[in-house]
C-alpha cells in the first residue's frame, strides 16, 4: 500500500513539474524559438504558431534583424477580394511562423482606394537603409471595377511588422517612354482604333511595337502582378505585368523607394508573363514567371540577364518531372535568398483554390542549379540542410 502511494505521489509530482514547465514556457512563448516543424511540406496545410493555416498568399519575405517576415494576401473563405488586408508572420527558421497580424488593413471608408472589397494582391516589402523605412507595394484593383484599374498601391512603416500607412496608388511612369523603345515605335501612329479584333497577328505585332505603351502614355502604364527587388547597390526595382498583362516592365524606384525615377524597360513584349519572381547569383539576374491563365496553373518561364536593364534571354521551363508543365500546380510569387547560406534560394509559389481562397497552399521548393541554370524538382518534404549539399547537379 505504502509503496503504491509513494509511486502515485511520484507520478503526481512529475505531472505537476511538467505542467508548470509547460505553463512557464507558454507564458514566454513570444520570446522562445518555436521548434515544432523542422521541414517544409509543399502543398500541405501549414499551421502557424496558433495552429491555424498560414494566410499570406501571393506573398514575399523580408529578412530583417535575424528574422524572416512573410507578407501576403489575407484570403477569405468565399472571395478572393480583400476583406481584411495584408497579413504578416515572422520566423527565425522558415518552418515555424508566428502571426504578426494584419499590417495594412482594408479601409471602412467608402471610396477609399483600399476599401474592403477591393483587390490587394502580391504584397512585397523592402527596407530602405537610408530612410530606415519599410516600404510595401501591392497590386491594387479598385472595389467594383474588376481588374480594370491595374494600379500599384504603396504604403510605409517605421516598423517591419507595421502598422503600415497607406500613401497612394498609381499607374507607373506616366508621360515617360521605356528605355528600350525605338523612335519609330514611339512615333508610330498605329492606335487601338486600327484593330477591330484583338489577338490577330497584326495586332500582336502592334502590341510588340508598343501599342499599349502609347495608349497609356499619359495616364501611366498598367501594373498588375508584381514583385520588388533590391540590388546589391541598394537600388530597388518594381517588376510588374503591364500592357494588358502582355509585357513585363522593370522600373527603377527613387532613392527613398516611394516613387519612380522614370527609368524602365519592357521585357518579353507580347510574351504574356505574370507572377514575376527574381533573384541574383554571381552577377546574373534570374527571373521566373508564369503564363496568364488566371488562377489555373501553367508552365513556368525562366529568363536571365547580365544587367537588370537586359537584354533578357528566355530559357526552357525550369521545372522538371511530373507536373512540370503546371509548375506542380502552382504559380510563382517570390524567390527568397536564405540568410547565411551561399547560393541558397527558395522558390515560393501559390497553389490557388479559388472556390475556397483561404485554403490555398504554398509550394516552396529549393532551387537547384544545372549548367548554371535554376532547376525545380518536386519534393514532398525537405529542409534547409539540402543547401549544405552541393546543389550544382
Ligand atoms: C492570376 C494572378 C493572380 C490573380 C489572378 C486573378 O493570373 O497571378 O495574382 O490576379 O490572376 O484571376
JSON list of N, CA, C and O in Angstrom, two decimals, residues 60-64 67-71 89 125-127 134-135 160 164 230 334 336:
[
{"chain": "A", "resi": 60, "resn": "UNK", "atom": "N", "xyz": [5.66, 37.54, -50.14]},
{"chain": "A", "resi": 60, "resn": "UNK", "atom": "CA", "xyz": [7.09, 37.72, -50.28]},
{"chain": "A", "resi": 60, "resn": "UNK", "atom": "C", "xyz": [7.69, 37.79, -48.89]},
{"chain": "A", "resi": 60, "resn": "UNK", "atom": "O", "xyz": [6.95, 37.95, -47.90]},
{"chain": "A", "resi": 61, "resn": "UNK", "atom": "N", "xyz": [9.01, 37.66, -48.79]},
{"chain": "A", "resi": 61, "resn": "UNK", "atom": "CA", "xyz": [9.65, 37.62, -47.48]},
{"chain": "A", "resi": 61, "resn": "UNK", "atom": "C", "xyz": [10.77, 38.65, -47.39]},
{"chain": "A", "resi": 61, "resn": "UNK", "atom": "O", "xyz": [11.55, 38.82, -48.34]},
{"chain": "A", "resi": 62, "resn": "UNK", "atom": "N", "xyz": [10.83, 39.34, -46.25]},
{"chain": "A", "resi": 62, "resn": "UNK", "atom": "CA", "xyz": [11.93, 40.26, -45.96]},
{"chain": "A", "resi": 62, "resn": "UNK", "atom": "C", "xyz": [12.69, 39.71, -44.76]},
{"chain": "A", "resi": 62, "resn": "UNK", "atom": "O", "xyz": [12.08, 39.38, -43.74]},
{"chain": "A", "resi": 63, "resn": "UNK", "atom": "N", "xyz": [14.00, 39.61, -44.89]},
{"chain": "A", "resi": 63, "resn": "UNK", "atom": "CA", "xyz": [14.84, 39.19, -43.76]},
{"chain": "A", "resi": 63, "resn": "UNK", "atom": "C", "xyz": [15.36, 40.44, -43.08]},
{"chain": "A", "resi": 63, "resn": "UNK", "atom": "O", "xyz": [16.02, 41.27, -43.70]},
{"chain": "A", "resi": 64, "resn": "UNK", "atom": "N", "xyz": [15.03, 40.61, -41.81]},
{"chain": "A", "resi": 64, "resn": "UNK", "atom": "CA", "xyz": [15.43, 41.83, -41.10]},
{"chain": "A", "resi": 64, "resn": "UNK", "atom": "C", "xyz": [15.74, 41.49, -39.65]},
{"chain": "A", "resi": 64, "resn": "UNK", "atom": "O", "xyz": [14.94, 40.83, -38.98]},
{"chain": "A", "resi": 67, "resn": "UNK", "atom": "N", "xyz": [15.48, 37.91, -38.52]},
{"chain": "A", "resi": 67, "resn": "UNK", "atom": "CA", "xyz": [14.15, 37.31, -38.55]},
{"chain": "A", "resi": 67, "resn": "UNK", "atom": "C", "xyz": [13.57, 37.44, -39.97]},
{"chain": "A", "resi": 67, "resn": "UNK", "atom": "O", "xyz": [13.78, 38.45, -40.63]},
{"chain": "A", "resi": 68, "resn": "UNK", "atom": "N", "xyz": [12.88, 36.38, -40.40]},
{"chain": "A", "resi": 68, "resn": "UNK", "atom": "CA", "xyz": [12.16, 36.44, -41.67]},
{"chain": "A", "resi": 68, "resn": "UNK", "atom": "C", "xyz": [10.75, 36.97, -41.42]},
{"chain": "A", "resi": 68, "resn": "UNK", "atom": "O", "xyz": [10.07, 36.50, -40.49]},
{"chain": "A", "resi": 69, "resn": "UNK", "atom": "N", "xyz": [10.31, 37.91, -42.25]},
{"chain": "A", "resi": 69, "resn": "UNK", "atom": "CA", "xyz": [8.93, 38.41, -42.18]},
{"chain": "A", "resi": 69, "resn": "UNK", "atom": "C", "xyz": [8.24, 38.07, -43.49]},
{"chain": "A", "resi": 69, "resn": "UNK", "atom": "O", "xyz": [8.71, 38.47, -44.56]},
{"chain": "A", "resi": 70, "resn": "UNK", "atom": "N", "xyz": [7.18, 37.32, -43.39]},
{"chain": "A", "resi": 70, "resn": "UNK", "atom": "CA", "xyz": [6.43, 36.86, -44.57]},
{"chain": "A", "resi": 70, "resn": "UNK", "atom": "C", "xyz": [5.16, 37.71, -44.67]},
{"chain": "A", "resi": 70, "resn": "UNK", "atom": "O", "xyz": [4.33, 37.72, -43.74]},
{"chain": "A", "resi": 71, "resn": "UNK", "atom": "N", "xyz": [5.07, 38.46, -45.76]},
{"chain": "A", "resi": 71, "resn": "UNK", "atom": "CA", "xyz": [3.89, 39.29, -46.01]},
{"chain": "A", "resi": 71, "resn": "UNK", "atom": "C", "xyz": [3.08, 38.66, -47.12]},
{"chain": "A", "resi": 71, "resn": "UNK", "atom": "O", "xyz": [3.64, 38.20, -48.13]},
{"chain": "A", "resi": 89, "resn": "UNK", "atom": "N", "xyz": [3.68, 37.36, -40.92]},
{"chain": "A", "resi": 89, "resn": "UNK", "atom": "CA", "xyz": [4.16, 36.34, -39.98]},
{"chain": "A", "resi": 89, "resn": "UNK", "atom": "C", "xyz": [5.66, 36.51, -39.81]},
{"chain": "A", "resi": 89, "resn": "UNK", "atom": "O", "xyz": [6.32, 37.02, -40.72]},
{"chain": "A", "resi": 125, "resn": "UNK", "atom": "N", "xyz": [7.49, 43.66, -49.37]},
{"chain": "A", "resi": 125, "resn": "UNK", "atom": "CA", "xyz": [8.05, 44.71, -48.52]},
{"chain": "A", "resi": 125, "resn": "UNK", "atom": "C", "xyz": [9.57, 44.74, -48.69]},
{"chain": "A", "resi": 125, "resn": "UNK", "atom": "O", "xyz": [10.22, 43.69, -48.71]},
{"chain": "A", "resi": 126, "resn": "UNK", "atom": "N", "xyz": [10.12, 45.94, -48.81]},
{"chain": "A", "resi": 126, "resn": "UNK", "atom": "CA", "xyz": [11.58, 46.10, -48.84]},
{"chain": "A", "resi": 126, "resn": "UNK", "atom": "C", "xyz": [11.97, 47.13, -47.79]},
{"chain": "A", "resi": 126, "resn": "UNK", "atom": "O", "xyz": [11.15, 47.95, -47.37]},
{"chain": "A", "resi": 127, "resn": "UNK", "atom": "N", "xyz": [13.24, 47.09, -47.38]},
{"chain": "A", "resi": 127, "resn": "UNK", "atom": "CA", "xyz": [13.73, 48.01, -46.34]},
{"chain": "A", "resi": 127, "resn": "UNK", "atom": "C", "xyz": [14.64, 49.03, -46.98]},
{"chain": "A", "resi": 127, "resn": "UNK", "atom": "O", "xyz": [15.55, 48.68, -47.74]},
{"chain": "A", "resi": 134, "resn": "UNK", "atom": "N", "xyz": [10.28, 50.86, -43.94]},
{"chain": "A", "resi": 134, "resn": "UNK", "atom": "CA", "xyz": [9.86, 49.66, -44.64]},
{"chain": "A", "resi": 134, "resn": "UNK", "atom": "C", "xyz": [8.80, 50.08, -45.65]},
{"chain": "A", "resi": 134, "resn": "UNK", "atom": "O", "xyz": [7.89, 50.84, -45.31]},
{"chain": "A", "resi": 135, "resn": "UNK", "atom": "N", "xyz": [8.98, 49.63, -46.89]},
{"chain": "A", "resi": 135, "resn": "UNK", "atom": "CA", "xyz": [8.11, 50.11, -47.96]},
{"chain": "A", "resi": 135, "resn": "UNK", "atom": "C", "xyz": [7.36, 48.92, -48.55]},
{"chain": "A", "resi": 135, "resn": "UNK", "atom": "O", "xyz": [7.97, 47.91, -48.90]},
{"chain": "A", "resi": 160, "resn": "UNK", "atom": "N", "xyz": [8.97, 47.01, -39.01]},
{"chain": "A", "resi": 160, "resn": "UNK", "atom": "CA", "xyz": [8.81, 45.97, -40.03]},
{"chain": "A", "resi": 160, "resn": "UNK", "atom": "C", "xyz": [7.43, 45.32, -39.97]},
{"chain": "A", "resi": 160, "resn": "UNK", "atom": "O", "xyz": [6.80, 45.08, -41.01]},
{"chain": "A", "resi": 164, "resn": "UNK", "atom": "N", "xyz": [1.38, 49.67, -41.30]},
{"chain": "A", "resi": 164, "resn": "UNK", "atom": "CA", "xyz": [1.82, 50.43, -42.47]},
{"chain": "A", "resi": 164, "resn": "UNK", "atom": "C", "xyz": [0.80, 51.53, -42.77]},
{"chain": "A", "resi": 164, "resn": "UNK", "atom": "O", "xyz": [-0.40, 51.33, -42.64]},
{"chain": "A", "resi": 230, "resn": "UNK", "atom": "N", "xyz": [15.65, 44.48, -54.52]},
{"chain": "A", "resi": 230, "resn": "UNK", "atom": "CA", "xyz": [16.70, 45.43, -54.12]},
{"chain": "A", "resi": 230, "resn": "UNK", "atom": "C", "xyz": [18.04, 44.83, -54.54]},
{"chain": "A", "resi": 230, "resn": "UNK", "atom": "O", "xyz": [18.39, 43.72, -54.15]},
{"chain": "A", "resi": 334, "resn": "UNK", "atom": "N", "xyz": [7.60, 34.54, -55.31]},
{"chain": "A", "resi": 334, "resn": "UNK", "atom": "CA", "xyz": [8.80, 35.18, -54.77]},
{"chain": "A", "resi": 334, "resn": "UNK", "atom": "C", "xyz": [9.94, 34.18, -54.76]},
{"chain": "A", "resi": 334, "resn": "UNK", "atom": "O", "xyz": [9.70, 32.96, -54.69]},
{"chain": "A", "resi": 336, "resn": "UNK", "atom": "N", "xyz": [13.32, 33.57, -52.45]},
{"chain": "A", "resi": 336, "resn": "UNK", "atom": "CA", "xyz": [13.93, 34.01, -51.20]},
{"chain": "A", "resi": 336, "resn": "UNK", "atom": "C", "xyz": [15.38, 33.55, -51.10]},
{"chain": "A", "resi": 336, "resn": "UNK", "atom": "O", "xyz": [15.65, 32.34, -51.10]}
]
